[in-house]
């Protein structure tokens, strides 16, 4: 019988805590010996966070909790509940078989019947067959955000290793965008699609799981134990009906059939703790979205806005902050936060891409009304104000110095120099963030770092202005316009950075 059980097969990429070596482990290894694993290490960040959510679902289903921070801390201070988790996995062993004949993991075998019924009514030329296995995944994207590339699949009919197919199955259920699918017509977006997803990171996988567990009074049921419901249902939401077609005794996957699944759960009564939320003018809050034209670090302050009363910030980080003081005192001052995401909307709305980034997570940043976070928000606001001034003066330089009305009308959409401004600022902001994280209460040190940041913003703005205006041909009309625009920009910079 064709089988590929995720409990015993080595399908999950990790790095070892002892020496940082790359390895692959089974699901049982990951949840029963997490102290020996440094972190998940999937080349696809969407699969990585989807795998972490699967691990969380397994642990919380095994514990039927935790329902409070005290419960969570008590369980992990004593020892990692490996025996309870192992017993739970053994009880549901058949549920994790990727090619189980009647209940394959995270799939719907009735799709095959639906396909046969459709083809019986279709003409020979319009009969449908399953898609190539690579359609389960997403176009491979550059990990860096500085330049966005959309890459096609390498080989339209390439088979997938069964382990890779399992990881892409998880990612697809979590991040698939809205659009037409083979069975059922048009599918809704998946629960995590379009949003910035955050997760704390400890020194090893055990600490990461501890910091990431979400306390809930409505634990619910994961998809393999019944209809998805509650918090466990959110972690394993079946946004698509999917069926994998195995080959080579279950070692490879050749084809995939995808149909509509359940629409995403209502967000308001089931606030997603792995989303970051900003305060909004027209509504109480808005979640931080993945925007292809906007670098992730520009929204980093939203990760640290810890205010559950106002429903802003990220609940998972606020809860993690309560546990940081109870970890090893020599290492608990600062953890890290990983961010993941992919654009939402329809399949044709924007180029496919994904993001992955990492930021420091000192406990002081997650205190209500943290002074360090207020300072950080102020620095980002300064950069945004300079952005607006730079755009204004670049437009003025071109329009005052050129009589061509078409150039005036077409300037903004055709000349986009501000990307260079933000690229130049990123290294300076990373240094600023690291210094704020290391010395959140040292006023003298923070003032010195702030001056360095101000110089970096000034330099980036003036350099961007100089490079963007190189295209202006000097003339008796354009030269004064260029000088005036630069003077106005310098005047604005002096107001922002007196």
Tab-separated table of N, CA and C in Angstrom, residues 207-335:
chain	number	residue	atom	x	y	z
A	207	UNK	N	11.838	26.534	23.028
A	207	UNK	CA	11.522	27.889	23.477
A	207	UNK	C	10.620	28.604	22.481
A	208	UNK	N	10.852	28.392	21.194
A	208	UNK	CA	10.007	29.016	20.184
A	208	UNK	C	8.561	28.559	20.332
A	209	UNK	N	8.358	27.273	20.558
A	209	UNK	CA	7.007	26.756	20.749
A	209	UNK	C	6.382	27.308	22.023
A	210	UNK	N	7.180	27.384	23.087
A	210	UNK	CA	6.681	27.943	24.344
A	210	UNK	C	6.215	29.374	24.146
A	211	UNK	N	7.056	30.188	23.496
A	211	UNK	CA	6.720	31.588	23.312
A	211	UNK	C	5.550	31.784	22.349
A	212	UNK	N	5.308	30.795	21.482
A	212	UNK	CA	4.287	30.946	20.445
A	212	UNK	C	2.935	30.369	20.820
A	213	UNK	N	2.856	29.571	21.887
A	213	UNK	CA	1.568	28.993	22.259
A	213	UNK	C	0.574	30.092	22.616
A	214	UNK	N	-0.618	29.943	22.118
A	214	UNK	CA	-1.658	30.946	22.336
A	214	UNK	C	-2.652	30.428	23.363
A	215	UNK	N	-2.849	31.191	24.419
A	215	UNK	CA	-3.823	30.787	25.436
A	215	UNK	C	-5.226	31.137	24.961
A	216	UNK	N	-6.124	30.159	25.041
A	216	UNK	CA	-7.487	30.368	24.560
A	216	UNK	C	-8.452	29.523	25.366
A	217	UNK	N	-9.613	30.098	25.637
A	217	UNK	CA	-10.662	29.339	26.318
A	217	UNK	C	-11.450	28.463	25.346
A	218	UNK	N	-11.249	28.718	24.034
A	218	UNK	CA	-11.924	27.928	23.001
A	218	UNK	C	-10.830	27.263	22.162
A	219	UNK	N	-10.301	26.156	22.670
A	219	UNK	CA	-9.220	25.462	21.975
A	219	UNK	C	-9.729	24.885	20.657
A	220	UNK	N	-10.905	24.285	20.651
A	220	UNK	CA	-11.496	23.782	19.418
A	220	UNK	C	-10.885	22.473	18.960
A	221	UNK	N	-10.961	22.248	17.642
A	221	UNK	CA	-10.529	20.974	17.069
A	221	UNK	C	-9.712	21.216	15.807
A	222	UNK	N	-8.585	20.494	15.617
A	222	UNK	CA	-7.832	20.602	14.366
A	222	UNK	C	-8.540	19.854	13.250
A	223	UNK	N	-8.101	20.062	12.032
A	223	UNK	CA	-8.794	19.518	10.878
A	223	UNK	C	-8.772	17.996	10.843
A	224	UNK	N	-7.732	17.353	11.411
A	224	UNK	CA	-7.648	15.890	11.351
A	224	UNK	C	-8.505	15.203	12.418
A	225	UNK	N	-9.039	15.969	13.372
A	225	UNK	CA	-9.836	15.367	14.444
A	225	UNK	C	-11.317	15.671	14.312
A	226	UNK	N	-11.719	16.298	13.219
A	226	UNK	CA	-13.115	16.665	13.026
A	226	UNK	C	-13.198	17.981	12.292
A	227	UNK	N	-14.364	18.580	12.181
A	227	UNK	CA	-14.470	19.895	11.545
A	227	UNK	C	-13.607	20.925	12.272
A	228	UNK	N	-12.828	21.667	11.520
A	228	UNK	CA	-11.930	22.659	12.118
A	228	UNK	C	-12.729	23.708	12.867
A	229	UNK	N	-12.331	23.964	14.121
A	229	UNK	CA	-13.049	24.939	14.934
A	229	UNK	C	-12.102	25.514	15.976
A	230	UNK	N	-12.471	26.681	16.518
A	230	UNK	CA	-11.684	27.291	17.572
A	230	UNK	C	-10.284	27.660	17.116
A	231	UNK	N	-9.381	27.785	18.096
A	231	UNK	CA	-8.004	28.168	17.797
A	231	UNK	C	-7.278	27.091	17.003
A	232	UNK	N	-7.478	25.825	17.351
A	232	UNK	CA	-6.830	24.751	16.596
A	232	UNK	C	-7.341	24.705	15.163
A	233	UNK	N	-8.596	25.071	14.972
A	233	UNK	CA	-9.137	25.142	13.624
A	233	UNK	C	-8.484	26.235	12.802
A	234	UNK	N	-8.217	27.377	13.425
A	234	UNK	CA	-7.530	28.463	12.710
A	234	UNK	C	-6.131	28.029	12.289
A	235	UNK	N	-5.447	27.275	13.143
A	235	UNK	CA	-4.091	26.834	12.825
A	235	UNK	C	-4.066	25.841	11.672
A	236	UNK	N	-5.148	25.115	11.457
A	236	UNK	CA	-5.193	24.066	10.433
A	236	UNK	C	-6.397	24.249	9.515
A	237	UNK	N	-6.662	25.472	9.108
A	237	UNK	CA	-7.880	25.775	8.366
A	237	UNK	C	-7.829	25.189	6.955
A	238	UNK	N	-8.850	24.421	6.537
A	238	UNK	CA	-8.866	23.816	5.190
A	238	UNK	C	-9.416	24.796	4.155
A	239	UNK	N	-8.604	25.764	3.755
A	239	UNK	CA	-9.067	26.779	2.813
A	239	UNK	C	-9.244	26.223	1.404
A	240	UNK	N	-8.654	25.069	1.126
A	240	UNK	CA	-8.810	24.415	-0.165
A	240	UNK	C	-9.058	22.920	0.052
A	241	UNK	N	-9.791	22.315	-0.866
A	241	UNK	CA	-9.849	20.859	-0.926
A	241	UNK	C	-8.758	20.432	-1.908
A	242	UNK	N	-7.845	19.625	-1.445
A	242	UNK	CA	-6.676	19.264	-2.237
A	242	UNK	C	-6.511	17.749	-2.225
A	243	UNK	N	-6.026	17.210	-3.331
A	243	UNK	CA	-5.715	15.790	-3.407
A	243	UNK	C	-4.412	15.610	-4.166
A	244	UNK	N	-3.449	14.931	-3.527
A	244	UNK	CA	-2.152	14.651	-4.134
A	244	UNK	C	-2.181	13.278	-4.796
A	245	UNK	N	-1.466	13.155	-5.909
A	245	UNK	CA	-1.385	11.890	-6.632
A	245	UNK	C	0.042	11.355	-6.519
A	246	UNK	N	0.233	10.244	-5.774
A	246	UNK	CA	1.595	9.748	-5.505
A	246	UNK	C	2.150	8.917	-6.663
A	247	UNK	N	3.452	8.740	-6.599
A	247	UNK	CA	4.165	7.926	-7.579
A	247	UNK	C	5.370	7.319	-6.868
A	248	UNK	N	5.897	6.249	-7.438
A	248	UNK	CA	7.098	5.613	-6.901
A	248	UNK	C	6.895	5.203	-5.435
A	249	UNK	N	5.813	4.468	-5.189
A	249	UNK	CA	5.501	3.972	-3.839
A	249	UNK	C	5.401	5.086	-2.800
A	250	UNK	N	4.892	6.216	-3.210
A	250	UNK	CA	4.681	7.304	-2.263
A	250	UNK	C	5.891	8.166	-2.014
A	251	UNK	N	6.946	8.013	-2.783
A	251	UNK	CA	8.135	8.836	-2.569
A	251	UNK	C	8.046	10.157	-3.321
A	252	UNK	N	7.190	10.203	-4.339
A	252	UNK	CA	7.069	11.412	-5.134
A	252	UNK	C	5.593	11.708	-5.402
A	253	UNK	N	5.334	12.970	-5.755
A	253	UNK	CA	3.988	13.411	-6.120
A	253	UNK	C	4.052	13.957	-7.542
A	254	UNK	N	3.195	13.451	-8.408
A	254	UNK	CA	3.228	13.849	-9.814
A	254	UNK	C	2.136	14.845	-10.182
A	255	UNK	N	0.964	14.725	-9.557
A	255	UNK	CA	-0.173	15.565	-9.915
A	255	UNK	C	-0.900	16.042	-8.666
A	256	UNK	N	-1.681	17.108	-8.824
A	256	UNK	CA	-2.447	17.649	-7.713
A	256	UNK	C	-3.786	18.154	-8.240
A	257	UNK	N	-4.820	17.937	-7.471
A	257	UNK	CA	-6.171	18.412	-7.792
A	257	UNK	C	-6.581	19.385	-6.689
A	258	UNK	N	-7.043	20.571	-7.091
A	258	UNK	CA	-7.362	21.617	-6.116
A	258	UNK	C	-8.790	22.087	-6.324
A	259	UNK	N	-9.543	22.161	-5.230
A	259	UNK	CA	-10.919	22.636	-5.274
A	259	UNK	C	-11.175	23.681	-4.204
A	260	UNK	N	-12.328	24.269	-4.237
A	260	UNK	CA	-12.688	25.266	-3.224
A	260	UNK	C	-12.804	24.608	-1.850
A	261	UNK	N	-12.466	25.356	-0.828
A	261	UNK	CA	-12.574	24.863	0.539
A	261	UNK	C	-13.461	25.767	1.368
A	262	UNK	N	-13.169	25.852	2.651
A	262	UNK	CA	-13.952	26.716	3.534
A	262	UNK	C	-13.423	28.139	3.462
A	263	UNK	N	-14.305	29.139	3.391
A	263	UNK	CA	-13.833	30.534	3.412
A	263	UNK	C	-13.175	30.838	4.745
A	264	UNK	N	-12.297	31.840	4.784
A	264	UNK	CA	-11.586	32.136	6.038
A	264	UNK	C	-12.544	32.481	7.158
A	265	UNK	N	-12.199	32.143	8.397
A	265	UNK	CA	-13.087	32.437	9.527
A	265	UNK	C	-13.238	33.929	9.734
A	266	UNK	N	-14.343	34.312	10.322
A	266	UNK	CA	-14.602	35.719	10.612
A	266	UNK	C	-13.498	36.250	11.510
A	267	UNK	N	-12.889	37.368	11.091
A	267	UNK	CA	-11.709	37.851	11.814
A	267	UNK	C	-12.037	38.482	13.160
A	268	UNK	N	-13.144	39.215	13.244
A	268	UNK	CA	-13.408	39.978	14.464
A	268	UNK	C	-13.557	39.111	15.711
A	269	UNK	N	-14.422	38.086	15.714
A	269	UNK	CA	-14.533	37.282	16.935
A	269	UNK	C	-13.369	36.311	17.102
A	270	UNK	N	-12.551	36.152	16.068
A	270	UNK	CA	-11.435	35.218	16.140
A	270	UNK	C	-10.147	35.937	15.761
A	271	UNK	N	-9.839	36.987	16.489
A	271	UNK	CA	-8.646	37.786	16.191
A	271	UNK	C	-7.423	36.889	16.066
A	272	UNK	N	-6.710	37.028	14.952
A	272	UNK	CA	-5.544	36.196	14.695
A	272	UNK	C	-4.354	36.718	15.506
A	273	UNK	N	-3.853	35.950	16.476
A	273	UNK	CA	-2.776	36.455	17.335
A	273	UNK	C	-1.444	36.611	16.613
A	274	UNK	N	-1.273	35.998	15.447
A	274	UNK	CA	-0.018	36.131	14.707
A	274	UNK	C	-0.036	37.295	13.721
A	275	UNK	N	-1.104	38.087	13.690
A	275	UNK	CA	-1.141	39.300	12.883
A	275	UNK	C	-0.726	40.485	13.744
A	276	UNK	N	-0.130	41.481	13.108
A	276	UNK	CA	0.177	42.745	13.780
A	276	UNK	C	-0.863	43.770	13.341
A	277	UNK	N	-1.319	44.590	14.303
A	277	UNK	CA	-2.369	45.566	14.026
A	277	UNK	C	-1.905	46.970	14.388
A	278	UNK	N	-2.254	47.907	13.517
A	278	UNK	CA	-2.014	49.332	13.732
A	278	UNK	C	-3.304	49.997	14.204
A	279	UNK	N	-3.216	51.103	14.954
A	279	UNK	CA	-4.418	51.902	15.177
A	279	UNK	C	-4.811	52.572	13.865
A	280	UNK	N	-6.098	52.720	13.625
A	280	UNK	CA	-6.582	53.319	12.378
A	280	UNK	C	-7.538	54.452	12.683
A	281	UNK	N	-7.661	55.390	11.735
A	281	UNK	CA	-8.498	56.573	11.951
A	281	UNK	C	-9.980	56.235	11.849
A	282	UNK	N	-10.366	55.477	10.839
A	282	UNK	CA	-11.785	55.219	10.598
A	282	UNK	C	-12.286	53.981	11.330
A	283	UNK	N	-11.389	53.064	11.655
A	283	UNK	CA	-11.765	51.865	12.405
A	283	UNK	C	-10.880	51.752	13.631
A	284	UNK	N	-11.181	50.814	14.496
A	284	UNK	CA	-10.397	50.686	15.729
A	284	UNK	C	-8.970	50.236	15.435
A	285	UNK	N	-8.777	49.452	14.365
A	285	UNK	CA	-7.444	48.953	14.048
A	285	UNK	C	-7.424	48.435	12.618
A	286	UNK	N	-6.238	48.248	12.090
A	286	UNK	CA	-6.076	47.624	10.776
A	286	UNK	C	-4.842	46.738	10.834
A	287	UNK	N	-4.929	45.590	10.172
A	287	UNK	CA	-3.788	44.688	10.195
A	287	UNK	C	-2.730	45.152	9.200
A	288	UNK	N	-1.490	44.869	9.525
A	288	UNK	CA	-0.385	45.219	8.646
A	288	UNK	C	-0.380	44.247	7.471
A	289	UNK	N	-0.390	44.784	6.268
A	289	UNK	CA	-0.455	43.971	5.064
A	289	UNK	C	0.905	43.875	4.395
A	290	UNK	N	1.077	42.841	3.598
A	290	UNK	CA	2.277	42.693	2.783
A	290	UNK	C	2.077	43.525	1.524
A	291	UNK	N	2.959	44.485	1.317
A	291	UNK	CA	2.868	45.356	0.153
A	291	UNK	C	4.157	45.235	-0.655
A	292	UNK	N	4.060	44.781	-1.904
A	292	UNK	CA	5.273	44.556	-2.695
A	292	UNK	C	6.171	45.777	-2.803
A	293	UNK	N	5.576	46.980	-2.783
A	293	UNK	CA	6.375	48.192	-2.967
A	293	UNK	C	6.885	48.768	-1.646
A	294	UNK	N	6.609	48.107	-0.521
A	294	UNK	CA	6.961	48.665	0.786
A	294	UNK	C	7.780	47.658	1.586
A	295	UNK	N	8.967	48.058	2.024
A	295	UNK	CA	9.833	47.182	2.800
A	295	UNK	C	9.213	46.893	4.167
A	296	UNK	N	9.420	45.698	4.674
A	296	UNK	CA	8.807	45.280	5.939
A	296	UNK	C	9.257	46.135	7.106
A	297	UNK	N	10.506	46.548	7.123
A	297	UNK	CA	11.023	47.266	8.295
A	297	UNK	C	10.311	48.597	8.515
A	298	UNK	N	9.657	49.121	7.499
A	298	UNK	CA	8.941	50.387	7.667
A	298	UNK	C	7.717	50.233	8.570
A	299	UNK	N	7.234	49.015	8.770
A	299	UNK	CA	6.080	48.764	9.639
A	299	UNK	C	6.468	48.052	10.930
A	300	UNK	N	7.754	48.059	11.255
A	300	UNK	CA	8.199	47.251	12.388
A	300	UNK	C	7.620	47.744	13.712
A	301	UNK	N	7.315	49.037	13.814
A	301	UNK	CA	6.768	49.552	15.082
A	301	UNK	C	5.447	48.892	15.436
A	302	UNK	N	4.702	48.432	14.430
A	302	UNK	CA	3.416	47.780	14.705
A	302	UNK	C	3.605	46.484	15.475
A	303	UNK	N	4.767	45.848	15.335
A	303	UNK	CA	5.013	44.602	16.056
A	303	UNK	C	5.109	44.838	17.552
A	304	UNK	N	5.552	46.020	17.933
A	304	UNK	CA	5.863	46.289	19.332
A	304	UNK	C	4.783	47.098	20.057
A	305	UNK	N	3.682	47.421	19.389
A	305	UNK	CA	2.640	48.217	20.033
A	305	UNK	C	1.747	47.316	20.865
A	306	UNK	N	2.150	47.091	22.077
A	306	UNK	CA	1.464	46.140	22.947
A	306	UNK	C	0.331	46.831	23.691
A	307	UNK	N	-0.875	46.671	23.208
A	307	UNK	CA	-2.045	47.257	23.862
A	307	UNK	C	-3.262	46.411	23.518
A	308	UNK	N	-3.536	45.393	24.349
A	308	UNK	CA	-4.663	44.508	24.075
A	308	UNK	C	-6.007	45.192	24.298
A	309	UNK	N	-6.041	46.240	25.126
A	309	UNK	CA	-7.282	46.983	25.339
A	309	UNK	C	-7.742	47.642	24.045
A	310	UNK	N	-6.773	48.204	23.290
A	310	UNK	CA	-7.086	48.863	22.031
A	310	UNK	C	-6.978	47.920	20.841
A	311	UNK	N	-6.664	46.643	21.096
A	311	UNK	CA	-6.561	45.641	20.029
A	311	UNK	C	-5.521	46.001	18.985
A	312	UNK	N	-4.376	46.549	19.404
A	312	UNK	CA	-3.302	46.822	18.465
A	312	UNK	C	-2.068	46.038	18.891
A	313	UNK	N	-1.084	45.968	17.998
A	313	UNK	CA	0.081	45.137	18.238
A	313	UNK	C	-0.190	43.712	17.794
A	314	UNK	N	0.658	42.795	18.231
A	314	UNK	CA	0.498	41.371	17.915
A	314	UNK	C	0.341	40.607	19.222
A	315	UNK	N	-0.790	39.950	19.393
A	315	UNK	CA	-1.081	39.242	20.647
A	315	UNK	C	-0.001	38.219	20.984
A	316	UNK	N	0.508	37.539	19.964
A	316	UNK	CA	1.473	36.475	20.230
A	316	UNK	C	2.750	37.040	20.842
A	317	UNK	N	3.121	38.275	20.460
A	317	UNK	CA	4.316	38.899	21.030
A	317	UNK	C	4.032	39.460	22.418
A	318	UNK	N	2.842	40.000	22.604
A	318	UNK	CA	2.463	40.494	23.930
A	318	UNK	C	2.470	39.364	24.946
A	319	UNK	N	1.939	38.210	24.548
A	319	UNK	CA	1.935	37.053	25.445
A	319	UNK	C	3.344	36.520	25.667
A	320	UNK	N	4.172	36.548	24.622
A	320	UNK	CA	5.549	36.073	24.759
A	320	UNK	C	6.337	36.928	25.734
A	321	UNK	N	6.053	38.217	25.755
A	321	UNK	CA	6.790	39.119	26.650
A	321	UNK	C	6.605	38.736	28.107
A	322	UNK	N	5.461	38.154	28.456
A	322	UNK	CA	5.220	37.760	29.845
A	322	UNK	C	6.088	36.570	30.251
A	323	UNK	N	6.547	35.799	29.253
A	323	UNK	CA	7.345	34.614	29.557
A	323	UNK	C	8.845	34.863	29.519
A	324	UNK	N	9.277	35.909	28.807
A	324	UNK	CA	10.712	36.145	28.652
A	324	UNK	C	11.454	36.217	29.992
A	325	UNK	N	10.920	36.877	31.018
A	325	UNK	CA	11.655	36.938	32.294
A	325	UNK	C	11.837	35.582	32.975
A	326	UNK	N	11.048	34.571	32.610
A	326	UNK	CA	11.117	33.278	33.266
A	326	UNK	C	12.059	32.303	32.560
A	327	UNK	N	12.573	32.697	31.402
A	327	UNK	CA	13.548	31.854	30.726
A	327	UNK	C	14.914	32.076	31.351
A	328	UNK	N	15.949	31.479	30.812
A	328	UNK	CA	17.298	31.600	31.342
A	328	UNK	C	17.664	33.076	31.477
A	329	UNK	N	17.958	33.575	32.695
A	329	UNK	CA	18.221	35.004	32.892
A	329	UNK	C	19.375	35.526	32.039
A	330	UNK	N	20.314	34.650	31.674
A	330	UNK	CA	21.466	35.100	30.894
A	330	UNK	C	21.092	35.342	29.434
A	331	UNK	N	19.946	34.823	28.996
A	331	UNK	CA	19.590	34.918	27.591
A	331	UNK	C	18.202	35.519	27.360
A	332	UNK	N	17.463	35.802	28.434
A	332	UNK	CA	16.067	36.176	28.267
A	332	UNK	C	15.869	37.658	27.986
A	333	UNK	N	16.961	38.476	28.061
A	333	UNK	CA	16.781	39.910	27.835
A	333	UNK	C	16.256	40.175	26.426
A	334	UNK	N	16.705	39.385	25.462
A	334	UNK	CA	16.299	39.649	24.091
A	334	UNK	C	16.081	38.345	23.339
A	335	UNK	N	14.909	38.207	22.768
A	335	UNK	CA	14.649	37.118	21.834
A	335	UNK	C	14.610	37.744	20.438
